[in-house]
């Protein structure tokens, strides 16, 4: 690969999270959602760069549309000497595949595209079976959209459990869940979720959900760890804030002579979640990984960062709403109970 030592991180130095099964998951992963600005090949090359600099955990999803391109890279890196067991590969079941007969074939398709015999982790991407054309406007609604129905989710989950039984996936997990939904799943699941993937950055710390999952032996994986500064216009509202511009983050970054992004990643790893930043630039890809092994932030710095939570959710999920007149907040069970249909 021809990279000098200073341009790589030894994967053995990257901290790991012990999952309830005893498996060890690298405590930082690489995101693969190219949003609107990075094409599939660009993201696949970014994955290659990420593995070259030392990432071993890759966060994929069928809906990102790039698993085949990423699969080509994964085949090459394994042919180049990186063993399958050294990699942690996650994929996700998209919302249009919640049907009982669709889960296993959809997972098999991801496996085929990624060129793998098994996934380390397979997530139900959203708790709703609602979907929309990729790239559509936030005001777009599917006429078939439905509310969360626990019985339906459990039918999907039973198929997820079968994937574990069949050895196609090592762990199953959830994404975009809330405390009341997770309580029901924990009550009814035969195979417990190992991970909950959720938005987490200094301006959206979700303390209640974060504590809940950790108390129940579920590892929080944090998406949009930098607040997704380049997300599409359609995912922005005038109230949104930017953690990379927060004066506290900027000041800590200045004191350590790093970019504010590095502070966000360091904070995430040290707080106890597993951030999955995405970047198309080698410099940033490396800086984010280095943040995971850099010296600890002081207790005062961690306290200051804990104090800047703005409860500012960037990925609101509007397209998954199921009836007119709803607010996106309804998707997130704001009253602590599952929002009624
Ligand atoms: N489960 C879910 O529902 C869900 C939802 C959203 C996202 N995700 C996952 O989470 C991953 C991360 O989220 P995200 O990509 O939206 O947001 P993000 O990681 O918070 O931000 C990514 C953006 O930050 C920039 N960036 C990265 N490192 C930087 C650095 N060191 N300095 C300056 N800028 C930097 C990148 O631009 P450059 O390319 O210019 O560096 C990129 O556009 C996704 O790729 C996806 O895998 C999951």
mmCIF file of C-alpha atoms and ligand atoms in Angstrom:
data_model
loop_
_atom_site.group_PDB
_atom_site.id
_atom_site.type_symbol
_atom_site.label_atom_id
_atom_site.label_comp_id
_atom_site.label_asym_id
_atom_site.label_seq_id
_atom_site.Cartn_x
_atom_site.Cartn_y
_atom_site.Cartn_z
ATOM 1 C CA UNK A 1 0.000 0.000 0.000
ATOM 2 C CA UNK A 2 3.062 2.175 0.223
ATOM 3 C CA UNK A 3 1.978 4.312 3.143
ATOM 4 C CA UNK A 4 4.436 5.582 5.707
ATOM 5 C CA UNK A 5 3.805 4.492 9.306
ATOM 6 C CA UNK A 6 2.632 7.970 10.272
ATOM 7 C CA UNK A 7 -0.098 7.733 7.659
ATOM 8 C CA UNK A 8 -1.638 4.615 9.184
ATOM 9 C CA UNK A 9 -2.988 3.425 12.505
ATOM 10 C CA UNK A 10 -2.298 -0.104 13.719
ATOM 11 C CA UNK A 11 -5.774 -1.704 13.950
ATOM 12 C CA UNK A 12 -4.585 -3.517 17.087
ATOM 13 C CA UNK A 13 -4.335 -0.128 18.822
ATOM 14 C CA UNK A 14 -7.963 0.802 18.117
ATOM 15 C CA UNK A 15 -10.178 0.252 21.181
ATOM 16 C CA UNK A 16 -12.927 -2.367 21.001
ATOM 17 C CA UNK A 17 -16.379 -2.742 22.473
ATOM 18 C CA UNK A 18 -17.244 -6.057 24.099
ATOM 19 C CA UNK A 19 -20.704 -7.065 22.908
ATOM 20 C CA UNK A 20 -23.045 -9.194 25.019
ATOM 21 C CA UNK A 21 -21.966 -12.257 23.030
ATOM 22 C CA UNK A 22 -18.350 -11.655 23.994
ATOM 23 C CA UNK A 23 -17.433 -10.533 20.464
ATOM 24 C CA UNK A 24 -15.185 -7.480 20.098
ATOM 25 C CA UNK A 25 -16.293 -4.693 17.751
ATOM 26 C CA UNK A 26 -13.849 -1.898 16.797
ATOM 27 C CA UNK A 27 -14.916 1.240 18.673
ATOM 28 C CA UNK A 28 -14.858 3.347 15.509
ATOM 29 C CA UNK A 29 -16.298 2.423 12.130
ATOM 30 C CA UNK A 30 -16.342 3.962 8.683
ATOM 31 C CA UNK A 31 -19.665 5.226 7.280
ATOM 32 C CA UNK A 32 -20.624 4.533 3.677
ATOM 33 C CA UNK A 33 -23.641 6.731 3.010
ATOM 34 C CA UNK A 34 -22.469 8.899 0.119
ATOM 35 C CA UNK A 35 -25.404 11.245 0.505
ATOM 36 C CA UNK A 36 -25.929 13.168 -2.726
ATOM 37 C CA UNK A 37 -22.397 14.321 -3.261
ATOM 38 C CA UNK A 38 -20.305 11.128 -3.422
ATOM 39 C CA UNK A 39 -21.009 8.484 -6.050
ATOM 40 C CA UNK A 40 -20.804 4.739 -5.398
ATOM 41 C CA UNK A 41 -17.251 4.406 -6.756
ATOM 42 C CA UNK A 42 -16.079 7.375 -4.710
ATOM 43 C CA UNK A 43 -17.484 5.798 -1.544
ATOM 44 C CA UNK A 44 -15.948 2.418 -2.435
ATOM 45 C CA UNK A 45 -12.547 4.072 -2.913
ATOM 46 C CA UNK A 46 -13.026 5.842 0.419
ATOM 47 C CA UNK A 47 -13.614 2.411 1.996
ATOM 48 C CA UNK A 48 -10.388 1.172 0.424
ATOM 49 C CA UNK A 49 -8.584 4.214 1.841
ATOM 50 C CA UNK A 50 -10.168 3.645 5.238
ATOM 51 C CA UNK A 51 -9.003 0.027 5.371
ATOM 52 C CA UNK A 52 -5.537 1.067 4.183
ATOM 53 C CA UNK A 53 -5.178 3.572 7.009
ATOM 54 C CA UNK A 54 -6.382 1.036 9.590
ATOM 55 C CA UNK A 55 -10.182 0.981 9.907
ATOM 56 C CA UNK A 56 -11.560 -2.532 10.239
ATOM 57 C CA UNK A 57 -15.224 -1.710 10.880
ATOM 58 C CA UNK A 58 -17.390 -0.671 7.912
ATOM 59 C CA UNK A 59 -21.025 0.465 8.222
ATOM 60 C CA UNK A 60 -22.932 -0.516 5.060
ATOM 61 C CA UNK A 61 -26.604 -0.654 4.077
ATOM 62 C CA UNK A 62 -28.453 -1.998 1.078
ATOM 63 C CA UNK A 63 -30.289 1.311 0.634
ATOM 64 C CA UNK A 64 -27.003 3.182 0.132
ATOM 65 C CA UNK A 65 -26.909 1.428 -3.247
ATOM 66 C CA UNK A 66 -23.156 0.861 -3.151
ATOM 67 C CA UNK A 67 -22.688 -2.574 -1.595
ATOM 68 C CA UNK A 68 -21.567 -4.129 -4.890
ATOM 69 C CA UNK A 69 -18.849 -1.480 -5.340
ATOM 70 C CA UNK A 70 -17.776 -1.831 -1.699
ATOM 71 C CA UNK A 71 -17.839 -5.622 -2.137
ATOM 72 C CA UNK A 72 -15.322 -5.364 -4.973
ATOM 73 C CA UNK A 73 -12.996 -3.462 -2.639
ATOM 74 C CA UNK A 74 -13.543 -5.947 0.212
ATOM 75 C CA UNK A 75 -12.637 -8.837 -2.103
ATOM 76 C CA UNK A 76 -9.443 -7.046 -3.120
ATOM 77 C CA UNK A 77 -8.327 -6.197 0.391
ATOM 78 C CA UNK A 78 -8.903 -9.794 1.485
ATOM 79 C CA UNK A 79 -6.957 -11.051 -1.538
ATOM 80 C CA UNK A 80 -4.262 -8.592 -0.434
ATOM 81 C CA UNK A 81 -3.904 -10.335 2.907
ATOM 82 C CA UNK A 82 -6.449 -8.896 5.334
ATOM 83 C CA UNK A 83 -8.316 -11.856 6.815
ATOM 84 C CA UNK A 84 -12.113 -11.822 6.942
ATOM 85 C CA UNK A 85 -12.001 -12.220 10.741
ATOM 86 C CA UNK A 86 -10.087 -8.957 11.014
ATOM 87 C CA UNK A 87 -12.985 -7.072 9.442
ATOM 88 C CA UNK A 88 -16.240 -6.057 11.109
ATOM 89 C CA UNK A 89 -18.878 -5.590 8.431
ATOM 90 C CA UNK A 90 -22.348 -4.269 9.192
ATOM 91 C CA UNK A 91 -25.265 -4.082 6.780
ATOM 92 C CA UNK A 92 -28.905 -3.116 7.186
ATOM 93 C CA UNK A 93 -32.294 -4.387 6.118
ATOM 94 C CA UNK A 94 -34.149 -1.675 4.209
ATOM 95 C CA UNK A 95 -37.706 -0.693 5.056
ATOM 96 C CA UNK A 96 -39.263 -2.274 1.973
ATOM 97 C CA UNK A 97 -37.947 -5.715 3.043
ATOM 98 C CA UNK A 98 -39.654 -6.106 6.428
ATOM 99 C CA UNK A 99 -41.975 -8.782 5.039
ATOM 100 C CA UNK A 100 -41.336 -12.234 6.523
ATOM 101 C CA UNK A 101 -40.425 -13.669 3.140
ATOM 102 C CA UNK A 102 -38.140 -10.753 2.268
ATOM 103 C CA UNK A 103 -35.679 -10.586 5.180
ATOM 104 C CA UNK A 104 -33.504 -13.608 4.445
ATOM 105 C CA UNK A 105 -33.289 -12.975 0.665
ATOM 106 C CA UNK A 106 -32.400 -9.334 1.295
ATOM 107 C CA UNK A 107 -29.599 -10.332 3.637
ATOM 108 C CA UNK A 108 -28.381 -12.884 1.089
ATOM 109 C CA UNK A 109 -28.329 -10.130 -1.546
ATOM 110 C CA UNK A 110 -26.184 -7.914 0.697
ATOM 111 C CA UNK A 111 -23.860 -10.866 1.335
ATOM 112 C CA UNK A 112 -23.559 -11.517 -2.376
ATOM 113 C CA UNK A 113 -22.961 -7.837 -3.174
ATOM 114 C CA UNK A 114 -20.402 -7.490 -0.405
ATOM 115 C CA UNK A 115 -18.765 -10.796 -1.389
ATOM 116 C CA UNK A 116 -19.088 -12.224 2.125
ATOM 117 C CA UNK A 117 -20.141 -15.523 3.678
ATOM 118 C CA UNK A 118 -21.450 -13.819 6.793
ATOM 119 C CA UNK A 119 -22.076 -10.363 8.243
ATOM 120 C CA UNK A 120 -20.774 -9.417 11.664
ATOM 121 C CA UNK A 121 -23.869 -7.329 12.282
ATOM 122 C CA UNK A 122 -27.206 -6.939 10.510
ATOM 123 C CA UNK A 123 -29.526 -4.130 11.564
ATOM 124 C CA UNK A 124 -33.165 -3.358 10.936
ATOM 125 C CA UNK A 125 -32.492 0.086 9.449
ATOM 126 C CA UNK A 126 -35.732 1.748 10.640
ATOM 127 C CA UNK A 127 -38.622 0.446 12.769
ATOM 128 C CA UNK A 128 -41.101 1.454 10.046
ATOM 129 C CA UNK A 129 -41.807 -0.517 6.873
ATOM 130 C CA UNK A 130 -42.195 2.798 5.051
ATOM 131 C CA UNK A 131 -40.020 3.712 2.138
ATOM 132 C CA UNK A 132 -39.620 6.356 -0.482
ATOM 133 C CA UNK A 133 -37.685 6.848 -3.695
ATOM 134 C CA UNK A 134 -33.993 7.536 -2.931
ATOM 135 C CA UNK A 135 -33.214 11.251 -2.913
ATOM 136 C CA UNK A 136 -36.848 12.342 -2.661
ATOM 137 C CA UNK A 137 -37.927 15.574 -0.957
ATOM 138 C CA UNK A 138 -38.726 15.505 2.800
ATOM 139 C CA UNK A 139 -42.321 16.414 2.056
ATOM 140 C CA UNK A 140 -42.720 13.236 0.000
ATOM 141 C CA UNK A 141 -45.026 10.616 1.608
ATOM 142 C CA UNK A 142 -45.638 7.027 0.653
ATOM 143 C CA UNK A 143 -49.362 6.225 0.305
ATOM 144 C CA UNK A 144 -48.625 2.837 1.929
ATOM 145 C CA UNK A 145 -46.907 4.357 4.968
ATOM 146 C CA UNK A 146 -47.899 2.728 8.254
ATOM 147 C CA UNK A 147 -47.268 3.472 11.940
ATOM 148 C CA UNK A 148 -45.045 1.263 14.085
ATOM 149 C CA UNK A 149 -46.833 -2.021 14.781
ATOM 150 C CA UNK A 150 -44.935 -4.128 17.276
ATOM 151 C CA UNK A 151 -46.402 -7.449 16.087
ATOM 152 C CA UNK A 152 -45.202 -6.665 12.561
ATOM 153 C CA UNK A 153 -41.752 -5.646 13.789
ATOM 154 C CA UNK A 154 -41.492 -8.923 15.713
ATOM 155 C CA UNK A 155 -42.303 -10.894 12.566
ATOM 156 C CA UNK A 156 -39.378 -9.164 10.917
ATOM 157 C CA UNK A 157 -37.228 -9.760 13.996
ATOM 158 C CA UNK A 158 -37.984 -13.510 13.994
ATOM 159 C CA UNK A 159 -36.458 -13.633 10.513
ATOM 160 C CA UNK A 160 -33.450 -11.667 11.780
ATOM 161 C CA UNK A 161 -33.085 -14.340 14.479
ATOM 162 C CA UNK A 162 -33.176 -17.037 11.794
ATOM 163 C CA UNK A 163 -30.241 -15.341 10.081
ATOM 164 C CA UNK A 164 -28.241 -15.845 13.282
ATOM 165 C CA UNK A 165 -29.390 -19.484 13.551
ATOM 166 C CA UNK A 166 -28.289 -20.091 9.970
ATOM 167 C CA UNK A 167 -24.891 -18.499 10.540
ATOM 168 C CA UNK A 168 -25.446 -15.817 7.924
ATOM 169 C CA UNK A 169 -25.017 -13.066 10.505
ATOM 170 C CA UNK A 170 -23.141 -13.103 13.811
ATOM 171 C CA UNK A 171 -25.203 -10.384 15.509
ATOM 172 C CA UNK A 172 -28.476 -8.610 14.941
ATOM 173 C CA UNK A 173 -29.311 -5.100 15.975
ATOM 174 C CA UNK A 174 -31.636 -2.147 15.647
ATOM 175 C CA UNK A 175 -31.406 1.378 14.332
ATOM 176 C CA UNK A 176 -33.477 4.515 14.857
ATOM 177 C CA UNK A 177 -35.285 2.965 17.810
ATOM 178 C CA UNK A 178 -36.709 4.618 20.907
ATOM 179 C CA UNK A 179 -36.847 3.482 24.542
ATOM 180 C CA UNK A 180 -40.496 2.279 24.418
ATOM 181 C CA UNK A 181 -39.910 0.323 21.207
ATOM 182 C CA UNK A 182 -36.737 -1.255 22.588
ATOM 183 C CA UNK A 183 -38.526 -2.242 25.814
ATOM 184 C CA UNK A 184 -41.016 -4.283 23.808
ATOM 185 C CA UNK A 185 -38.283 -5.835 21.684
ATOM 186 C CA UNK A 186 -36.259 -6.803 24.757
ATOM 187 C CA UNK A 187 -39.388 -8.378 26.239
ATOM 188 C CA UNK A 188 -40.115 -10.454 23.142
ATOM 189 C CA UNK A 189 -36.794 -11.167 21.430
ATOM 190 C CA UNK A 190 -35.218 -14.618 21.559
ATOM 191 C CA UNK A 191 -31.988 -13.137 20.191
ATOM 192 C CA UNK A 192 -31.246 -9.827 21.852
ATOM 193 C CA UNK A 193 -30.059 -6.850 19.783
ATOM 194 C CA UNK A 194 -26.297 -6.426 20.194
ATOM 195 C CA UNK A 195 -26.246 -2.852 18.936
ATOM 196 C CA UNK A 196 -28.570 0.107 18.481
ATOM 197 C CA UNK A 197 -27.443 2.534 15.798
ATOM 198 C CA UNK A 198 -28.612 6.061 16.585
ATOM 199 C CA UNK A 199 -27.741 9.650 15.783
ATOM 200 C CA UNK A 200 -25.131 10.868 18.267
ATOM 201 C CA UNK A 201 -22.942 13.983 18.225
ATOM 202 C CA UNK A 202 -22.254 16.763 20.743
ATOM 203 C CA UNK A 203 -25.426 18.623 19.705
ATOM 204 C CA UNK A 204 -27.555 15.465 19.904
ATOM 205 C CA UNK A 205 -26.454 13.335 22.819
ATOM 206 C CA UNK A 206 -29.720 11.431 23.489
ATOM 207 C CA UNK A 207 -28.762 10.776 27.127
ATOM 208 C CA UNK A 208 -31.886 8.803 28.009
ATOM 209 C CA UNK A 209 -31.657 6.376 25.079
ATOM 210 C CA UNK A 210 -27.864 6.174 25.394
ATOM 211 C CA UNK A 211 -28.117 5.176 29.071
ATOM 212 C CA UNK A 212 -30.995 2.796 28.400
ATOM 213 C CA UNK A 213 -29.183 0.780 25.748
ATOM 214 C CA UNK A 214 -25.982 0.571 27.770
ATOM 215 C CA UNK A 215 -27.874 -0.551 30.877
ATOM 216 C CA UNK A 216 -29.370 -3.348 28.774
ATOM 217 C CA UNK A 217 -26.088 -4.555 27.316
ATOM 218 C CA UNK A 218 -26.745 -3.011 23.889
ATOM 219 C CA UNK A 219 -23.849 -1.077 22.363
ATOM 220 C CA UNK A 220 -24.689 2.372 21.009
ATOM 221 C CA UNK A 221 -23.274 3.014 17.535
ATOM 222 C CA UNK A 222 -23.361 6.725 16.768
ATOM 223 C CA UNK A 223 -24.218 7.911 13.274
ATOM 224 C CA UNK A 224 -23.621 11.421 11.936
ATOM 225 C CA UNK A 225 -20.892 11.825 14.587
ATOM 226 C CA UNK A 226 -19.907 15.192 13.076
ATOM 227 C CA UNK A 227 -23.497 16.336 12.667
ATOM 228 C CA UNK A 228 -23.358 15.368 8.969
ATOM 229 C CA UNK A 229 -22.177 18.819 7.836
ATOM 230 C CA UNK A 230 -22.590 18.010 4.128
ATOM 231 C CA UNK A 231 -26.008 16.382 4.279
ATOM 232 C CA UNK A 232 -28.374 17.337 1.462
ATOM 233 C CA UNK A 233 -30.377 20.575 1.645
ATOM 234 C CA UNK A 234 -33.570 18.543 1.961
ATOM 235 C CA UNK A 235 -32.371 17.254 5.344
ATOM 236 C CA UNK A 236 -31.785 20.738 6.765
ATOM 237 C CA UNK A 237 -34.102 23.031 8.702
ATOM 238 C CA UNK A 238 -33.402 26.635 9.774
ATOM 239 C CA UNK A 239 -33.219 25.524 13.436
ATOM 240 C CA UNK A 240 -30.403 23.018 12.831
ATOM 241 C CA UNK A 241 -27.121 23.729 14.560
ATOM 242 C CA UNK A 242 -23.595 22.610 13.667
ATOM 243 C CA UNK A 243 -21.487 20.925 16.356
ATOM 244 C CA UNK A 244 -18.313 21.636 14.340
ATOM 245 C CA UNK A 245 -18.942 25.362 14.862
ATOM 246 C CA UNK A 246 -19.842 25.159 18.540
ATOM 247 C CA UNK A 247 -17.546 27.517 20.494
ATOM 248 C CA UNK A 248 -16.801 24.822 23.104
ATOM 249 C CA UNK A 249 -15.797 22.289 20.424
ATOM 250 C CA UNK A 250 -13.791 24.931 18.533
ATOM 251 C CA UNK A 251 -11.948 25.993 21.697
ATOM 252 C CA UNK A 252 -11.024 22.425 22.688
ATOM 253 C CA UNK A 253 -9.893 21.794 19.095
ATOM 254 C CA UNK A 254 -7.707 24.887 19.214
ATOM 255 C CA UNK A 255 -6.145 23.810 22.516
ATOM 256 C CA UNK A 256 -5.216 20.413 20.996
ATOM 257 C CA UNK A 257 -4.327 21.826 17.576
ATOM 258 C CA UNK A 258 -6.824 19.581 15.772
ATOM 259 C CA UNK A 259 -9.945 20.075 13.622
ATOM 260 C CA UNK A 260 -13.266 20.284 15.538
ATOM 261 C CA UNK A 261 -14.240 16.992 13.828
ATOM 262 C CA UNK A 262 -11.461 15.256 15.736
ATOM 263 C CA UNK A 263 -12.868 16.543 19.024
ATOM 264 C CA UNK A 264 -16.307 15.142 18.140
ATOM 265 C CA UNK A 265 -14.838 11.704 17.407
ATOM 266 C CA UNK A 266 -12.625 11.701 20.492
ATOM 267 C CA UNK A 267 -15.589 12.712 22.660
ATOM 268 C CA UNK A 268 -17.722 9.928 21.138
ATOM 269 C CA UNK A 269 -15.177 7.157 21.686
ATOM 270 C CA UNK A 270 -14.418 8.342 25.206
ATOM 271 C CA UNK A 271 -18.090 8.730 26.158
ATOM 272 C CA UNK A 272 -18.699 5.094 25.195
ATOM 273 C CA UNK A 273 -20.383 5.066 21.806
ATOM 274 C CA UNK A 274 -18.928 3.784 18.533
ATOM 275 C CA UNK A 275 -18.843 6.630 16.001
ATOM 276 C CA UNK A 276 -19.017 5.818 12.280
ATOM 277 C CA UNK A 277 -17.762 8.960 10.517
ATOM 278 C CA UNK A 278 -17.716 9.141 6.740
ATOM 279 C CA UNK A 279 -15.242 11.055 4.618
ATOM 280 C CA UNK A 280 -14.035 10.960 1.045
ATOM 281 C CA UNK A 281 -10.702 12.625 1.871
ATOM 282 C CA UNK A 282 -7.737 10.550 2.977
ATOM 283 C CA UNK A 283 -6.597 13.277 5.363
ATOM 284 C CA UNK A 284 -9.936 13.351 7.170
ATOM 285 C CA UNK A 285 -10.342 9.560 7.083
ATOM 286 C CA UNK A 286 -7.009 9.250 8.885
ATOM 287 C CA UNK A 287 -7.607 12.155 11.292
ATOM 288 C CA UNK A 288 -10.891 10.596 12.436
ATOM 289 C CA UNK A 289 -9.278 7.202 13.077
ATOM 290 C CA UNK A 290 -6.383 8.808 14.921
ATOM 291 C CA UNK A 291 -8.899 10.570 17.150
ATOM 292 C CA UNK A 292 -9.943 7.147 18.446
ATOM 293 C CA UNK A 293 -6.421 6.444 19.716
ATOM 294 C CA UNK A 294 -5.438 9.987 20.709
ATOM 295 C CA UNK A 295 -4.875 11.090 24.325
ATOM 296 C CA UNK A 296 -7.955 11.353 26.481
ATOM 297 C CA UNK A 297 -9.849 14.599 26.817
ATOM 298 C CA UNK A 298 -9.727 15.890 30.380
ATOM 299 C CA UNK A 299 -12.683 15.497 32.735
ATOM 300 C CA UNK A 300 -13.278 19.250 32.435
ATOM 301 C CA UNK A 301 -13.338 19.012 28.637
ATOM 302 C CA UNK A 302 -15.738 16.042 28.737
ATOM 303 C CA UNK A 303 -17.985 17.957 31.159
ATOM 304 C CA UNK A 304 -17.937 21.026 28.921
ATOM 305 C CA UNK A 305 -18.888 18.874 25.916
ATOM 306 C CA UNK A 306 -21.672 17.164 27.889
ATOM 307 C CA UNK A 307 -23.042 20.659 28.492
ATOM 308 C CA UNK A 308 -23.521 21.637 24.840
ATOM 309 C CA UNK A 309 -26.276 19.156 23.942
ATOM 310 C CA UNK A 310 -28.877 21.070 21.906
ATOM 311 C CA UNK A 311 -31.225 18.111 21.304
ATOM 312 C CA UNK A 312 -30.750 18.923 17.634
ATOM 313 C CA UNK A 313 -31.668 15.906 15.538
ATOM 314 C CA UNK A 314 -30.350 16.173 11.977
ATOM 315 C CA UNK A 315 -31.928 13.012 10.527
ATOM 316 C CA UNK A 316 -35.565 13.667 11.309
ATOM 317 C CA UNK A 317 -37.090 10.911 9.176
ATOM 318 C CA UNK A 318 -39.993 13.018 7.830
ATOM 319 C CA UNK A 319 -40.452 10.749 4.814
ATOM 320 C CA UNK A 320 -41.483 7.900 7.123
ATOM 321 C CA UNK A 321 -44.514 9.717 8.589
ATOM 322 C CA UNK A 322 -47.741 7.838 8.035
ATOM 323 C CA UNK A 323 -50.504 10.443 8.123
ATOM 324 C CA UNK A 324 -51.030 14.091 7.261
ATOM 325 C CA UNK A 325 -50.633 16.714 9.915
ATOM 326 C CA UNK A 326 -47.990 14.822 11.864
ATOM 327 C CA UNK A 327 -44.762 16.339 13.045
ATOM 328 C CA UNK A 328 -41.516 14.445 12.503
ATOM 329 C CA UNK A 329 -41.190 14.317 16.291
ATOM 330 C CA UNK A 330 -44.033 11.769 16.288
ATOM 331 C CA UNK A 331 -41.620 9.251 14.773
ATOM 332 C CA UNK A 332 -39.497 9.416 17.909
ATOM 333 C CA UNK A 333 -42.146 8.706 20.587
ATOM 334 C CA UNK A 334 -41.727 12.085 22.323
ATOM 335 C CA UNK A 335 -44.098 11.229 25.208
ATOM 336 C CA UNK A 336 -42.137 8.143 26.194
ATOM 337 C CA UNK A 337 -44.829 5.909 24.698
ATOM 338 C CA UNK A 338 -45.132 4.604 21.177
ATOM 339 C CA UNK A 339 -46.997 7.271 19.220
ATOM 340 C CA UNK A 340 -50.502 5.879 18.610
ATOM 341 C CA UNK A 341 -51.558 5.195 15.010
HETATM 342 N N1 LIG B 1 -28.623 4.083 10.661
HETATM 343 C C1 LIG B 1 -29.007 5.171 10.034
HETATM 344 O O1 LIG B 1 -30.210 5.428 9.849
HETATM 345 C C2 LIG B 1 -27.979 6.139 9.539
HETATM 346 C C3 LIG B 1 -28.369 7.451 9.232
HETATM 347 C C4 LIG B 1 -27.382 8.330 8.787
HETATM 348 C C5 LIG B 1 -26.063 7.914 8.672
HETATM 349 N N2 LIG B 1 -25.713 6.629 8.977
HETATM 350 C C6 LIG B 1 -24.308 6.152 8.860
HETATM 351 O O2 LIG B 1 -23.476 7.083 9.545
HETATM 352 C C7 LIG B 1 -22.410 7.484 8.687
HETATM 353 C C8 LIG B 1 -21.934 8.868 9.057
HETATM 354 O O3 LIG B 1 -22.940 9.845 8.881
HETATM 355 P P1 LIG B 1 -22.788 11.021 7.816
HETATM 356 O O4 LIG B 1 -21.891 10.547 6.747
HETATM 357 O O5 LIG B 1 -24.145 11.486 7.446
HETATM 358 O O6 LIG B 1 -22.200 12.200 8.672
HETATM 359 P P2 LIG B 1 -20.830 12.546 9.424
HETATM 360 O O7 LIG B 1 -19.922 11.379 9.477
HETATM 361 O O8 LIG B 1 -21.243 13.211 10.691
HETATM 362 O O9 LIG B 1 -20.218 13.675 8.483
HETATM 363 C C9 LIG B 1 -19.639 13.344 7.272
HETATM 364 C C10 LIG B 1 -19.153 14.613 6.593
HETATM 365 O O10 LIG B 1 -18.172 15.248 7.404
HETATM 366 C C11 LIG B 1 -17.020 15.585 6.634
HETATM 367 N N3 LIG B 1 -15.830 15.190 7.432
HETATM 368 C C12 LIG B 1 -15.489 13.943 7.816
HETATM 369 N N4 LIG B 1 -14.357 13.956 8.540
HETATM 370 C C13 LIG B 1 -13.958 15.241 8.602
HETATM 371 C C14 LIG B 1 -12.839 15.863 9.211
HETATM 372 N N5 LIG B 1 -11.938 15.178 9.907
HETATM 373 N N6 LIG B 1 -12.731 17.217 9.060
HETATM 374 C C15 LIG B 1 -13.660 17.909 8.367
HETATM 375 N N7 LIG B 1 -14.739 17.357 7.774
HETATM 376 C C16 LIG B 1 -14.897 16.035 7.890
HETATM 377 C C17 LIG B 1 -17.093 14.746 5.393
HETATM 378 O O11 LIG B 1 -16.696 15.513 4.279
HETATM 379 P P3 LIG B 1 -15.347 15.114 3.434
HETATM 380 O O12 LIG B 1 -15.752 13.935 2.594
HETATM 381 O O13 LIG B 1 -15.104 16.344 2.675
HETATM 382 O O14 LIG B 1 -14.289 14.798 4.440
HETATM 383 C C18 LIG B 1 -18.531 14.306 5.265
HETATM 384 O O15 LIG B 1 -19.237 15.032 4.289
HETATM 385 C C19 LIG B 1 -23.042 7.358 7.292
HETATM 386 O O16 LIG B 1 -22.063 7.370 6.275
HETATM 387 C C20 LIG B 1 -23.790 6.061 7.431
HETATM 388 O O17 LIG B 1 -22.912 4.962 7.295
HETATM 389 C C21 LIG B 1 -26.656 5.741 9.429
#
